[in-house]
Amino acid sequence: MTHRVTHMIKQSIAGALLAATALTGAGAWAAREEHTFEVSLTIPSRPFYIIPAEPDWIHRPQRLAWDYPRATLGGLEKNFDVRHDSSAIEARLGSEPFLENGRPGEIIELQVTFNGVELSSHVIPRQVLSQEEAATGKRVALKIEPIEPAGGYRSGDYNGNVVLLLNARAPGAQ
């Protein structure tokens, strides 16, 4: 009986060794790729951000669409995520917003609003979010609407820039 038990133990050991060899052999032939990359993050101590909700548009020229059936020019609307934990947020334009085609007297003025507040290039910015709104954070709309010129729109290729300046209101500012 011991001979039979010894024989069974030898067969079990041989089977285990054969299985281990097969697994090791299969692993030796498997393809392997490894990628290492760096990850970093900066967490601001005082949350303040004004960022486009759809980040892929801001660095590309934006086209205002011509509405053929109504013979009018459409506007542009984009959203921004805004937050500041210690003051209101102000905005103004860096220059008067308009489109021009290079011909004298043929410009299309633009009306620009941020969070429903009409902006101008006046040196004093306008409050666009209260301290309470800014503290909780909010998604707000930037709207750019064309103002139809006297005599209507004239054909041509028009270009222009809108320079939007946003900042946190200085402490104690009214």
GROMACS .gro file of C-alpha atoms in nm:
model
  174
    1MET     CA    1   0.000   0.000   0.000
    2THR     CA    2   0.283   0.238   0.071
    3HIS     CA    3   0.424   0.164  -0.273
    4ARG     CA    4   0.092   0.266  -0.426
    5VAL     CA    5   0.072   0.587  -0.216
    6THR     CA    6   0.433   0.671  -0.303
    7HIS     CA    7   0.358   0.614  -0.673
    8MET     CA    8   0.049   0.841  -0.652
    9ILE     CA    9   0.250   1.113  -0.476
   10LYS     CA   10   0.519   1.093  -0.748
   11GLN     CA   11   0.252   1.120  -1.020
   12SER     CA   12   0.092   1.421  -0.844
   13ILE     CA   13   0.430   1.595  -0.810
   14ALA     CA   14   0.513   1.521  -1.174
   15GLY     CA   15   0.173   1.660  -1.284
   16ALA     CA   16   0.221   1.974  -1.075
   17LEU     CA   17   0.571   2.028  -1.216
   18LEU     CA   18   0.443   1.977  -1.572
   19ALA     CA   19   0.160   2.230  -1.514
   20ALA     CA   20   0.404   2.483  -1.361
   21THR     CA   21   0.642   2.439  -1.655
   22ALA     CA   22   0.355   2.488  -1.901
   23LEU     CA   23   0.240   2.807  -1.725
   24THR     CA   24   0.595   2.944  -1.707
   25GLY     CA   25   0.653   2.860  -2.072
   26ALA     CA   26   0.330   3.032  -2.178
   27GLY     CA   27   0.422   3.343  -1.978
   28ALA     CA   28   0.764   3.358  -2.139
   29TRP     CA   29   0.607   3.390  -2.484
   30ALA     CA   30   0.333   3.649  -2.394
   31ALA     CA   31   0.377   4.005  -2.528
   32ARG     CA   32   0.404   4.281  -2.270
   33GLU     CA   33   0.403   4.660  -2.289
   34GLU     CA   34   0.461   4.901  -2.007
   35HIS     CA   35   0.401   5.278  -2.006
   36THR     CA   36   0.512   5.520  -1.739
   37PHE     CA   37   0.394   5.881  -1.736
   38GLU     CA   38   0.404   6.170  -1.498
   39VAL     CA   39   0.091   6.311  -1.336
   40SER     CA   40   0.078   6.643  -1.154
   41LEU     CA   41  -0.181   6.882  -1.016
   42THR     CA   42  -0.190   7.223  -0.855
   43ILE     CA   43  -0.471   7.291  -0.612
   44PRO     CA   44  -0.516   7.665  -0.561
   45SER     CA   45  -0.548   7.792  -0.207
   46ARG     CA   46  -0.823   8.040  -0.301
   47PRO     CA   47  -1.046   7.900  -0.574
   48PHE     CA   48  -1.071   8.150  -0.858
   49TYR     CA   49  -1.147   8.043  -1.209
   50ILE     CA   50  -1.322   8.168  -1.519
   51ILE     CA   51  -1.300   7.893  -1.778
   52PRO     CA   52  -1.499   7.804  -2.089
   53ALA     CA   53  -1.741   7.519  -2.018
   54GLU     CA   54  -1.661   7.386  -2.368
   55PRO     CA   55  -1.283   7.439  -2.384
   56ASP     CA   56  -1.231   7.347  -2.749
   57TRP     CA   57  -1.375   7.670  -2.897
   58ILE     CA   58  -1.194   7.961  -2.734
   59HIS     CA   59  -0.870   7.946  -2.933
   60ARG     CA   60  -1.041   7.910  -3.270
   61PRO     CA   61  -1.211   8.176  -3.482
   62GLN     CA   62  -1.588   8.176  -3.427
   63ARG     CA   63  -1.828   8.227  -3.716
   64LEU     CA   64  -2.155   8.410  -3.683
   65ALA     CA   65  -2.410   8.230  -3.899
   66TRP     CA   66  -2.602   8.406  -4.174
   67ASP     CA   67  -2.974   8.321  -4.164
   68TYR     CA   68  -3.067   8.303  -4.535
   69PRO     CA   69  -3.449   8.283  -4.502
   70ARG     CA   70  -3.462   8.589  -4.274
   71ALA     CA   71  -3.161   8.769  -4.431
   72THR     CA   72  -3.011   8.839  -4.090
   73LEU     CA   73  -2.699   8.760  -3.894
   74GLY     CA   74  -2.708   8.524  -3.596
   75GLY     CA   75  -2.520   8.563  -3.270
   76LEU     CA   76  -2.289   8.349  -3.063
   77GLU     CA   77  -2.350   8.203  -2.718
   78LYS     CA   78  -2.093   8.013  -2.511
   79ASN     CA   79  -2.089   7.917  -2.144
   80PHE     CA   80  -1.824   7.980  -1.880
   81ASP     CA   81  -1.779   7.818  -1.540
   82VAL     CA   82  -1.696   8.090  -1.288
   83ARG     CA   83  -1.600   8.086  -0.920
   84HIS     CA   84  -1.421   8.301  -0.664
   85ASP     CA   85  -1.452   8.242  -0.293
   86SER     CA   86  -1.384   8.590  -0.158
   87SER     CA   87  -1.522   8.862  -0.388
   88ALA     CA   88  -1.750   8.954  -0.675
   89ILE     CA   89  -1.637   8.918  -1.036
   90GLU     CA   90  -1.613   9.209  -1.280
   91ALA     CA   91  -1.578   9.230  -1.656
   92ARG     CA   92  -1.519   9.478  -1.934
   93LEU     CA   93  -1.412   9.474  -2.298
   94GLY     CA   94  -1.056   9.554  -2.402
   95SER     CA   95  -1.180   9.742  -2.710
   96GLU     CA   96  -1.506   9.825  -2.886
   97PRO     CA   97  -1.647   9.503  -3.040
   98PHE     CA   98  -1.724   9.513  -3.411
   99LEU     CA   99  -1.674   9.330  -3.738
  100GLU     CA  100  -1.532   9.505  -4.043
  101ASN     CA  101  -1.478   9.416  -4.407
  102GLY     CA  102  -1.211   9.674  -4.491
  103ARG     CA  103  -1.444   9.912  -4.677
  104PRO     CA  104  -1.499  10.255  -4.516
  105GLY     CA  105  -1.821  10.284  -4.318
  106GLU     CA  106  -1.907   9.914  -4.343
  107ILE     CA  107  -1.887   9.775  -3.992
  108ILE     CA  108  -2.118   9.560  -3.783
  109GLU     CA  109  -2.120   9.655  -3.416
  110LEU     CA  110  -2.156   9.378  -3.159
  111GLN     CA  111  -2.338   9.372  -2.827
  112VAL     CA  112  -2.154   9.158  -2.571
  113THR     CA  113  -2.314   9.036  -2.248
  114PHE     CA  114  -2.173   8.815  -1.975
  115ASN     CA  115  -2.422   8.664  -1.731
  116GLY     CA  116  -2.684   8.902  -1.873
  117VAL     CA  117  -2.476   9.215  -1.805
  118GLU     CA  118  -2.396   9.427  -2.111
  119LEU     CA  119  -2.026   9.505  -2.132
  120SER     CA  120  -1.840   9.801  -2.280
  121SER     CA  121  -1.479   9.905  -2.321
  122HIS     CA  122  -1.517  10.173  -2.053
  123VAL     CA  123  -1.218  10.163  -1.817
  124ILE     CA  124  -1.439  10.087  -1.514
  125PRO     CA  125  -1.553   9.722  -1.524
  126ARG     CA  126  -1.909   9.613  -1.445
  127GLN     CA  127  -1.996   9.354  -1.185
  128VAL     CA  128  -2.111   9.036  -1.360
  129LEU     CA  129  -2.139   8.809  -1.052
  130SER     CA  130  -2.210   8.903  -0.693
  131GLN     CA  131  -1.983   8.779  -0.416
  132GLU     CA  132  -2.251   8.525  -0.316
  133GLU     CA  133  -2.289   8.392  -0.673
  134ALA     CA  134  -1.913   8.375  -0.720
  135ALA     CA  135  -1.859   8.194  -0.388
  136THR     CA  136  -2.090   7.908  -0.484
  137GLY     CA  137  -1.973   7.898  -0.846
  138LYS     CA  138  -2.196   7.933  -1.145
  139ARG     CA  139  -2.221   7.853  -1.516
  140VAL     CA  140  -2.293   8.175  -1.705
  141ALA     CA  141  -2.347   8.267  -2.069
  142LEU     CA  142  -2.133   8.489  -2.287
  143LYS     CA  143  -2.352   8.626  -2.566
  144ILE     CA  144  -2.234   8.817  -2.871
  145GLU     CA  145  -2.514   8.965  -3.080
  146PRO     CA  146  -2.471   9.165  -3.399
  147ILE     CA  147  -2.640   9.506  -3.423
  148GLU     CA  148  -2.787   9.553  -3.770
  149PRO     CA  149  -2.634   9.861  -3.936
  150ALA     CA  150  -2.853  10.145  -4.064
  151GLY     CA  151  -2.939  10.045  -4.419
  152GLY     CA  152  -2.904   9.673  -4.340
  153TYR     CA  153  -2.622   9.424  -4.375
  154ARG     CA  154  -2.394   9.458  -4.677
  155SER     CA  155  -2.232   9.163  -4.846
  156GLY     CA  156  -1.867   9.089  -4.779
  157ASP     CA  157  -1.625   8.903  -4.558
  158TYR     CA  158  -1.617   9.051  -4.206
  159ASN     CA  159  -1.367   8.994  -3.927
  160GLY     CA  160  -1.313   9.129  -3.579
  161ASN     CA  161  -1.208   9.052  -3.225
  162VAL     CA  162  -1.381   9.051  -2.890
  163VAL     CA  163  -1.140   9.109  -2.602
  164LEU     CA  164  -1.307   9.006  -2.276
  165LEU     CA  165  -1.132   9.108  -1.953
  166LEU     CA  166  -1.253   8.943  -1.630
  167ASN     CA  167  -1.118   8.986  -1.279
  168ALA     CA  168  -1.196   8.951  -0.911
  169ARG     CA  169  -1.324   9.271  -0.756
  170ALA     CA  170  -1.074   9.436  -0.524
  171PRO     CA  171  -1.163   9.404  -0.154
  172GLY     CA  172  -1.372   9.699  -0.038
  173ALA     CA  173  -1.452   9.816  -0.396
  174GLN     CA  174  -1.803   9.945  -0.455
   0.00000   0.00000   0.00000
